[in-house]
Amino acid sequence: MTTDAAASAASASAAGSTGPNAVARSSWVPMIGLFLAQILMSYNVSALPVSLGGMVETFGVPPTDVSTAIVTYGLVVAALVMVGAKIGQRVGWVIVFRVVVALFAASALLMIFAPGVGWVILAQALAGASAAIIVPSLVALIAENYRGGQQETAIGSLGSARALAGVSAFLIGGTLATLVGWRQVFIVVLVLAVAVFVLSFKLRGLPGNPAVKIDVVAAVLIGLGIVSLTLGVNNLNAWGIVAARADAPFDVLGLSPAPLLIVIGLILVQLFFLWTRRRTKAGRVPLVSLSVFGSSRERAAVYAMFVVVALEAALNFTIPLYIQIVQGRTPFDTSLAMLPFNLTVFFTAMIVVRFYRRFSPRTIGMFSFGLTTIALIWLAFVVTNNWETLPTILGLFVFGVGQGALVTLVFNVLVTASPKQLAGDVGSVRGTTQNLASAVGTAVAGALLVGILGVNVASSLVEHPELPPELVSQVDLDSVNFVSNDRLEEVLSETDATPAQVDAAVALNEEARLGALKLGLFILAGVSALAVVPASRLPRFRPGEVPESVATGEATTGSKA
């Protein structure tokens, strides 16, 4: 893109696509296909937890075997998304998009007809490999099909599609899984994949560049690094934060392998960056252009994206934990509790682009992190063991406004700050960041809540002398986790506990887990408040003011100041 062309495009966007330099408006039909492609991936991920109980019953296996499929999908996406971006650049985004959407449809068929849990894991591995290319292709195809204000709206729709898919998976998937069966949940995935494939013929895109080479060394380094980080973070609870627990597959001098995997992952990621810088200096094409991180603005956007996705994942873990495990209610009940949050994210992600004409990304980012911080503090004060209270719904609503605005904003900053030819690289960075942040947010929330719960139980035992050490040893209250009152009463019925002791233990359970939830929300609020720091480094410009990275001739070479 030349400097004059960039300025022309920016001024056309600022003028609302009017005037002599206006960018011609494109049909929204291709965007419907891209919007549904984002829903396809997000629905598949959200449908897996909904279907977990049905799979356990069908295949006669423990829940951990089925949850392997969920982990497999995320690992494959995170490990291959950067390679997926280069495959798209080499083959051509439209062609490769159609192929991987067809593969996603094949994975849905495997889910529908899977004879065993091994086929479910294989299906999710195939879906993850497909998503690793779909994720960067969405950004690249938006860049190739839309300009100016339409591009901003299109980018915003991807964030809202994730929220809509979450609502749909719980409402539609939860209903189907409850009334018909879990296999029918994935018929929806198949229908979505077919619809996206048909609409893909409305997309236009540049032909691929066979000269693009895939850096195998970098692909191995980042792939193994992301896998190691994700496995380590995801298993901090099960394997132990420091000392190895009984569930750990092995130990290193009595230490848990989880933190070791995290350290190995961080080392591999650093080696990836060192190798990429060396390759770039040698004039060779890297796996991903580091110019995406080239200025403080881009780095701030990546940091902000990581924090907001991690916070979302933590909340998405916490609410189902309390509703399904603590309260013993259905996935449909969970969807109703999450509805205010998900619908708010959906509408905010679409509406926030209208504020880009009036406020800078820095202002919107700092204000939005302020909202998420206030919402989490509010929830910590008002939350009870019942999520459906009006104050709790209000807190989820405010958090949804901040989260929806942030997801769209930071993604838009990355796209607009980079030249068009790096759109695929931006998409791969987005995919890697979101998948890693989701894993970290979920794992940290789990470790945090269980850890606080353990401390609360230990301190509460001192205040309940009617629970003697002999009874504590029988129910193993020292090894705590989140359980419902009904489950606790069931366990106590197998001991010699008196009715008074059962009531005391149930009261202790309620106090400890609610205290853990409140303190956990306060800590998440602290993380949200700290995120104001990267938000303060987001760009000050508003659309209509040409960003420095686009206004300079350096944008044509893909370099950043």
XYZ file of C-alpha atoms in Angstrom:
561
model
C 0.000 0.000 0.000
C 1.438 3.416 -0.918
C 1.366 6.402 1.391
C -1.194 8.223 -0.768
C -3.421 5.157 -0.921
C -3.244 4.699 2.838
C -4.126 8.320 3.455
C -6.968 8.126 0.947
C -8.379 5.010 2.616
C -8.107 6.574 6.074
C -9.813 9.796 5.015
C -12.569 7.834 3.273
C -13.127 5.859 6.466
C -13.261 9.034 8.519
C -15.790 10.557 6.146
C -18.092 7.623 6.545
C -17.437 6.360 3.009
C -18.580 9.574 1.329
C -16.856 12.032 -0.946
C -14.612 11.654 -3.992
C -12.110 9.377 -2.265
C -14.750 7.106 -0.720
C -14.074 3.390 -0.625
C -16.703 1.442 -2.534
C -18.906 -0.559 -0.204
C -18.725 -4.327 -0.576
C -21.517 -6.853 -0.166
C -21.984 -8.231 3.344
C -22.779 -11.720 2.011
C -19.128 -12.910 2.166
C -18.927 -11.619 5.749
C -21.897 -13.804 6.697
C -19.736 -16.809 5.790
C -16.784 -15.507 7.853
C -19.107 -14.685 10.758
C -20.517 -18.226 10.663
C -16.973 -19.641 10.473
C -16.135 -17.944 13.780
C -19.392 -19.283 15.239
C -18.498 -22.747 13.893
C -15.237 -22.876 15.845
C -16.590 -21.270 19.007
C -19.729 -23.437 19.034
C -17.642 -26.591 18.693
C -15.493 -25.606 21.685
C -18.501 -24.633 23.816
C -20.453 -27.775 22.844
C -17.772 -30.136 24.150
C -18.325 -29.442 27.892
C -22.106 -29.572 27.338
C -21.761 -33.039 25.785
C -19.291 -34.398 28.345
C -21.855 -36.194 30.511
C -23.511 -37.877 27.538
C -20.187 -39.116 26.160
C -19.198 -40.546 29.543
C -22.459 -42.507 29.653
C -22.291 -43.642 25.997
C -18.681 -44.818 25.999
C -18.510 -45.963 29.628
C -15.279 -44.069 30.321
C -14.261 -41.615 33.067
C -14.747 -37.860 32.435
C -10.970 -37.360 32.218
C -10.852 -39.488 29.054
C -13.485 -37.327 27.372
C -11.902 -34.070 28.575
C -8.767 -35.131 26.674
C -10.659 -34.263 23.495
C -11.207 -30.704 24.739
C -7.516 -30.331 25.589
C -6.502 -31.877 22.244
C -8.479 -29.305 20.257
C -6.921 -26.351 22.068
C -3.399 -27.761 21.873
C -3.598 -28.425 18.132
C -4.969 -24.953 17.390
C -2.341 -23.182 19.496
C 0.531 -25.284 18.156
C -0.343 -24.986 14.443
C -1.943 -21.564 14.036
C 1.284 -19.818 12.958
C 2.010 -22.559 10.445
C -1.596 -22.222 9.274
C -1.011 -18.559 8.469
C 1.939 -19.393 6.230
C 0.014 -22.189 4.471
C -2.727 -19.671 3.667
C -0.217 -17.188 2.252
C 1.418 -19.885 0.144
C -1.704 -21.601 -1.218
C -4.156 -18.689 -1.252
C -6.605 -17.803 1.500
C -9.863 -18.574 -0.320
C -8.779 -22.023 -1.526
C -7.280 -23.119 1.779
C -10.300 -21.722 3.664
C -12.661 -23.952 1.675
C -10.482 -27.018 2.211
C -10.236 -26.637 5.991
C -13.950 -25.873 6.360
C -14.615 -29.168 4.547
C -12.227 -30.878 6.997
C -14.148 -29.317 9.881
C -17.320 -30.838 8.434
C -15.536 -34.213 8.337
C -14.620 -33.821 12.015
C -18.302 -33.195 12.805
C -19.235 -36.413 11.004
C -16.632 -38.269 13.089
C -18.203 -36.854 16.242
C -21.721 -37.853 15.159
C -20.779 -41.459 14.311
C -17.866 -41.967 16.765
C -17.897 -45.597 18.058
C -15.496 -44.805 20.906
C -13.778 -42.014 22.788
C -10.627 -42.456 20.671
C -12.597 -41.342 17.606
C -13.827 -38.292 19.514
C -10.227 -37.319 20.296
C -9.267 -37.867 16.641
C -12.219 -35.734 15.498
C -11.186 -32.859 17.755
C -7.576 -33.104 16.608
C -8.840 -32.743 13.011
C -11.109 -29.842 14.024
C -8.173 -28.166 15.795
C -5.923 -28.506 12.753
C -8.672 -26.972 10.602
C -9.242 -24.132 13.070
C -5.490 -23.401 13.070
C -5.920 -22.227 9.470
C -9.426 -20.771 9.790
C -8.311 -18.390 12.588
C -5.713 -16.442 10.546
C -7.767 -16.771 7.351
C -10.642 -14.802 8.903
C -8.392 -11.778 9.422
C -6.743 -12.092 6.007
C -10.067 -12.478 4.161
C -11.601 -9.506 5.979
C -8.554 -7.445 4.957
C -8.948 -8.577 1.331
C -12.726 -8.093 1.121
C -13.451 -4.977 3.211
C -12.047 -1.486 3.766
C -12.570 1.456 6.121
C -15.663 1.439 8.292
C -16.818 -1.889 6.853
C -13.555 -3.496 7.951
C -14.007 -2.154 11.497
C -17.539 -3.563 11.640
C -16.387 -6.899 10.218
C -13.626 -7.192 12.828
C -16.098 -6.332 15.573
C -18.434 -9.067 14.387
C -15.790 -11.742 15.091
C -15.800 -10.846 18.784
C -19.593 -10.849 18.904
C -19.689 -14.188 17.052
C -17.728 -15.834 19.882
C -20.268 -14.616 22.424
C -23.221 -15.654 20.252
C -21.717 -19.106 19.792
C -21.331 -19.487 23.552
C -24.996 -18.657 24.097
C -26.079 -20.960 21.250
C -23.954 -23.869 22.452
C -25.449 -23.756 25.932
C -29.039 -23.101 24.825
C -29.245 -25.257 21.688
C -26.538 -27.747 22.654
C -27.745 -28.033 26.233
C -31.329 -28.616 25.095
C -30.351 -31.227 22.489
C -27.985 -33.008 24.881
C -30.704 -33.149 27.530
C -33.712 -34.079 25.376
C -32.254 -35.978 22.398
C -28.599 -36.890 22.853
C -25.084 -35.507 22.651
C -24.476 -36.647 19.043
C -27.230 -34.335 17.793
C -25.327 -31.393 19.268
C -22.680 -31.871 16.559
C -25.232 -32.039 13.753
C -25.391 -28.274 14.299
C -21.598 -28.127 13.720
C -22.036 -30.063 10.459
C -24.819 -27.756 9.243
C -22.722 -24.679 10.070
C -19.695 -26.101 8.217
C -21.786 -26.815 5.111
C -23.260 -23.283 5.189
C -19.786 -21.710 5.520
C -18.472 -23.851 2.647
C -21.313 -22.697 0.353
C -20.853 -19.032 1.288
C -17.076 -19.275 0.758
C -17.714 -19.098 -3.002
C -18.744 -15.460 -2.479
C -15.300 -14.571 -1.116
C -12.628 -12.951 -3.216
C -8.935 -13.192 -2.487
C -5.497 -12.824 -3.966
C -3.796 -15.927 -5.369
C -1.255 -17.685 -3.212
C 2.459 -17.011 -3.355
C 4.431 -20.256 -3.924
C 7.606 -18.374 -3.001
C 6.472 -18.253 0.642
C 8.511 -20.777 2.606
C 7.536 -22.334 5.915
C 10.235 -22.021 8.566
C 10.216 -25.575 9.951
C 12.612 -24.816 12.833
C 10.467 -21.915 14.045
C 7.306 -24.013 13.617
C 8.747 -26.780 15.819
C 9.989 -24.318 18.462
C 6.727 -22.383 18.790
C 4.579 -25.522 18.471
C 6.402 -27.409 21.220
C 6.648 -24.248 23.310
C 2.901 -23.579 23.187
C 2.071 -27.249 23.855
C 4.460 -27.342 26.815
C 3.091 -24.090 28.256
C -0.532 -25.159 27.796
C -0.037 -28.615 29.319
C 1.868 -27.156 32.256
C -0.668 -24.433 33.005
C -3.696 -26.709 32.498
C -2.348 -29.319 34.910
C -1.150 -27.121 37.765
C -4.163 -28.211 39.791
C -4.043 -31.931 38.995
C -0.260 -32.437 39.085
C 0.636 -29.921 41.775
C 1.926 -26.361 41.831
C 5.214 -27.337 43.522
C 5.197 -30.856 44.986
C 4.019 -33.669 42.712
C 0.563 -35.035 43.485
C -0.674 -38.589 43.045
C -2.252 -37.740 39.658
C 1.041 -36.496 38.193
C 2.325 -38.793 35.398
C 5.875 -38.472 36.788
C 7.884 -36.306 39.156
C 11.296 -34.671 39.117
C 12.911 -35.223 42.516
C 9.450 -35.073 44.049
C 8.530 -31.890 42.201
C 5.481 -31.549 39.953
C 6.120 -31.707 36.178
C 3.619 -28.860 35.598
C 5.911 -25.922 36.516
C 8.789 -27.691 34.726
C 6.720 -27.801 31.517
C 5.926 -24.098 31.927
C 9.633 -23.245 32.230
C 10.478 -25.414 29.193
C 7.687 -23.730 27.243
C 8.958 -20.242 28.096
C 12.495 -21.220 27.020
C 11.235 -22.623 23.701
C 9.192 -19.467 23.015
C 12.272 -17.313 23.677
C 14.311 -19.510 21.328
C 11.567 -19.009 18.717
C 11.934 -15.228 18.960
C 15.750 -15.430 18.809
C 15.608 -17.709 15.760
C 13.025 -15.492 14.041
C 15.108 -12.343 14.569
C 18.167 -14.120 13.181
C 16.235 -15.326 10.132
C 14.765 -11.853 9.515
C 18.218 -10.218 9.687
C 19.445 -12.750 7.137
C 16.748 -11.529 4.734
C 14.715 -14.749 4.869
C 10.937 -14.957 5.395
C 10.107 -15.763 9.057
C 7.234 -17.938 10.241
C 5.579 -14.791 11.609
C 6.740 -11.225 11.096
C 7.951 -9.735 14.370
C 6.874 -6.340 13.051
C 3.430 -7.324 14.383
C 5.079 -6.697 17.790
C 7.256 -3.938 16.390
C 6.037 -0.954 18.404
C 4.752 -0.386 21.906
C 1.230 -0.026 20.481
C 1.179 -3.523 19.000
C 2.773 -5.080 22.090
C 0.282 -3.281 24.320
C -2.577 -4.641 22.197
C -1.242 -8.214 22.540
C -0.826 -7.850 26.325
C -4.305 -6.347 26.659
C -5.814 -9.138 24.539
C -4.121 -11.772 26.715
C -5.471 -10.233 29.928
C -9.053 -9.746 28.741
C -9.323 -13.271 27.275
C -7.792 -14.749 30.450
C -10.322 -12.847 32.586
C -13.164 -14.046 30.376
C -11.938 -17.651 30.628
C -11.655 -17.371 34.405
C -15.239 -16.121 34.688
C -16.494 -18.745 32.210
C -14.850 -21.396 34.410
C -16.073 -19.984 37.705
C -19.771 -19.636 36.896
C -20.321 -23.203 35.562
C -18.223 -24.498 38.488
C -20.636 -23.025 41.002
C -23.853 -23.723 39.090
C -23.162 -27.289 37.910
C -20.778 -28.620 40.584
C -21.703 -26.657 43.700
C -25.434 -26.248 43.035
C -25.767 -29.498 41.056
C -27.843 -27.901 38.296
C -28.033 -28.559 34.529
C -26.088 -27.054 31.597
C -29.311 -25.288 30.591
C -29.376 -23.525 33.968
C -25.770 -22.504 33.344
C -26.691 -21.023 29.969
C -29.447 -18.941 31.559
C -27.029 -17.626 34.184
C -24.467 -16.763 31.492
C -27.038 -15.230 29.138
C -26.758 -11.616 30.408
C -22.963 -11.735 30.094
C -22.820 -13.376 26.650
C -25.552 -11.198 25.132
C -23.865 -8.073 26.488
C -20.533 -9.112 24.954
C -22.302 -9.837 21.659
C -23.947 -6.422 21.341
C -21.031 -4.441 22.770
C -18.554 -6.003 20.332
C -20.752 -4.819 17.462
C -21.588 -1.375 18.850
C -18.143 -0.318 20.123
C -16.859 0.372 16.581
C -19.274 3.319 16.472
C -17.236 5.010 19.202
C -13.976 4.837 17.204
C -14.921 8.110 15.490
C -15.095 9.919 18.826
C -12.593 8.292 21.192
C -9.054 6.966 20.797
C -8.183 3.269 21.400
C -6.257 4.326 24.510
C -9.310 6.051 25.998
C -11.663 3.159 25.180
C -9.166 0.580 26.472
C -8.553 2.282 29.819
C -12.262 2.953 30.319
C -13.163 -0.675 29.479
C -10.594 -2.153 31.874
C -12.002 0.228 34.465
C -15.447 -1.271 33.846
C -14.216 -4.870 34.181
C -12.404 -3.956 37.409
C -15.470 -2.281 38.911
C -17.678 -5.200 37.821
C -15.425 -7.807 39.454
C -15.214 -5.821 42.707
C -18.998 -5.410 42.667
C -19.489 -9.153 42.101
C -17.116 -9.945 44.965
C -19.344 -7.916 47.310
C -22.792 -9.010 46.115
C -22.333 -12.620 44.975
C -24.105 -15.375 46.876
C -24.513 -19.082 46.233
C -27.304 -18.122 43.817
C -26.125 -16.508 40.571
C -29.574 -15.341 39.444
C -29.884 -12.369 41.828
C -30.353 -8.920 40.261
C -27.076 -7.459 41.685
C -25.127 -10.414 40.252
C -26.767 -10.023 36.835
C -25.904 -6.305 36.917
C -22.249 -7.142 37.641
C -22.121 -9.625 34.757
C -23.715 -7.010 32.492
C -21.076 -4.378 33.316
C -18.252 -6.899 32.917
C -19.708 -7.932 29.545
C -19.687 -4.312 28.324
C -16.007 -3.914 29.187
C -15.001 -7.328 27.874
C -16.897 -6.988 24.594
C -15.374 -3.566 23.918
C -11.845 -4.774 24.700
C -11.894 -7.911 22.544
C -12.916 -5.901 19.487
C -10.708 -2.913 20.277
C -7.354 -4.669 20.734
C -7.963 -6.871 17.698
C -8.768 -3.781 15.622
C -5.583 -2.061 16.808
C -3.478 -5.019 15.670
C -5.156 -5.179 12.258
C -5.077 -1.444 11.508
C -1.503 -0.967 12.782
C -0.136 -3.609 10.398
C -0.023 -3.513 6.590
C -2.481 -5.657 4.680
C 0.115 -8.281 3.710
C 0.610 -9.094 7.402
C -3.098 -9.763 8.051
C -2.466 -13.515 8.231
C 0.335 -12.986 10.748
C -1.977 -10.799 12.846
C -4.561 -13.583 12.736
C -2.036 -16.182 13.890
C -0.904 -13.937 16.767
C -4.544 -13.473 17.727
C -5.170 -17.228 17.679
C -2.059 -18.068 19.687
C -2.718 -15.345 22.254
C -6.383 -16.233 22.728
C -5.815 -19.980 23.073
C -2.912 -19.558 25.495
C -4.761 -16.885 27.496
C -7.854 -19.082 27.709
C -5.797 -21.976 29.082
C -3.993 -19.722 31.565
C -7.209 -18.024 32.709
C -9.007 -21.319 33.297
C -6.067 -22.971 35.061
C -5.252 -19.976 37.251
C -8.909 -19.570 38.250
C -9.091 -23.257 39.190
C -5.835 -23.241 41.154
C -6.732 -19.945 42.830
C -10.223 -20.976 43.919
C -9.211 -24.441 45.125
C -6.201 -23.018 46.963
C -8.293 -20.371 48.725
C -10.941 -22.981 49.509
C -8.316 -25.187 51.178
C -7.152 -22.335 53.390
C -10.751 -21.414 54.257
C -11.628 -24.992 55.207
C -8.535 -25.332 57.399
C -9.297 -22.089 59.251
C -13.010 -22.914 59.549
C -12.280 -26.284 61.171
C -10.811 -24.406 64.119
C -14.093 -22.522 64.514
C -16.144 -25.762 64.449
C -15.052 -27.865 67.454
C -18.082 -30.104 66.877
C -16.141 -31.569 63.910
C -13.474 -33.714 65.621
C -10.245 -34.759 63.842
C -11.537 -38.337 63.651
C -14.484 -37.245 61.508
C -12.305 -34.950 59.390
C -10.032 -37.889 58.587
C -13.017 -40.009 57.538
C -14.273 -37.532 54.923
C -10.828 -36.201 54.018
C -11.794 -32.550 54.456
C -8.084 -31.729 54.336
C -8.044 -32.661 50.630
C -10.692 -30.196 49.538
C -12.362 -29.458 46.250
C -15.656 -27.895 45.236
C -18.580 -30.195 46.053
C -22.319 -29.619 46.441
C -24.074 -29.835 49.778
C -25.935 -32.936 48.555
C -22.679 -34.674 47.656
C -21.139 -33.761 51.015
C -24.191 -35.103 52.863
C -23.929 -38.309 50.823
C -20.282 -38.746 51.844
C -21.044 -37.973 55.493
C -23.866 -40.542 55.514
C -21.206 -43.242 55.132
C -19.455 -42.104 58.331
C -20.493 -42.080 61.969
C -21.313 -38.351 61.841
C -24.292 -37.202 63.872
C -27.022 -34.993 62.307
C -25.557 -31.982 64.129
C -22.114 -32.705 62.714
C -23.555 -33.084 59.212
C -25.236 -29.665 59.526
C -21.959 -28.149 60.771
C -19.982 -29.639 57.888
C -22.517 -28.356 55.324
C -22.379 -24.884 56.892
C -18.575 -24.979 56.791
C -18.705 -26.027 53.118
C -21.012 -23.126 52.213
C -18.947 -20.547 54.104
C -15.611 -21.763 52.722
C -16.589 -21.930 49.066
C -18.396 -18.562 49.109
C -15.376 -16.996 50.787
C -13.132 -18.561 48.122
C -15.326 -17.158 45.377
C -15.353 -13.629 46.822
C -11.584 -13.505 47.376
C -10.980 -15.013 43.936
C -13.086 -12.273 42.327
C -11.138 -9.612 44.249
C -7.852 -11.025 42.940
C -9.207 -11.080 39.362
C -10.247 -7.448 39.874
C -6.640 -6.671 40.810
C -5.413 -8.297 37.585
C -7.944 -6.254 35.612
C -6.783 -3.049 37.317
C -3.138 -3.804 36.465
C -4.157 -4.206 32.806
C -4.666 -0.444 32.677
C -0.868 -0.278 32.236
C -0.775 -1.920 28.766
C -4.056 -0.156 27.906
C -2.362 3.186 28.559
C 0.108 2.364 25.776
C -2.553 1.784 23.132
C -2.491 4.377 20.310
C -4.000 7.827 20.764
C -5.123 8.213 17.148
C -8.724 8.094 16.014
C -9.899 6.939 12.575
C -9.346 9.865 10.256
C -5.875 10.389 11.714
C -3.374 8.289 9.772
C -1.435 5.914 12.077
C 2.317 6.381 11.870
C 2.852 2.738 10.885
C 0.591 3.227 7.851
C 1.486 6.798 6.961
C 5.178 6.053 6.515
C 6.713 4.364 3.527
C 7.911 1.622 5.878
C 4.424 0.091 5.756
C 5.054 -1.115 2.226
C 7.877 -3.340 3.412
C 6.059 -4.554 6.488
C 8.579 -3.043 8.915
C 7.702 -1.020 11.957
C 9.470 1.830 13.700
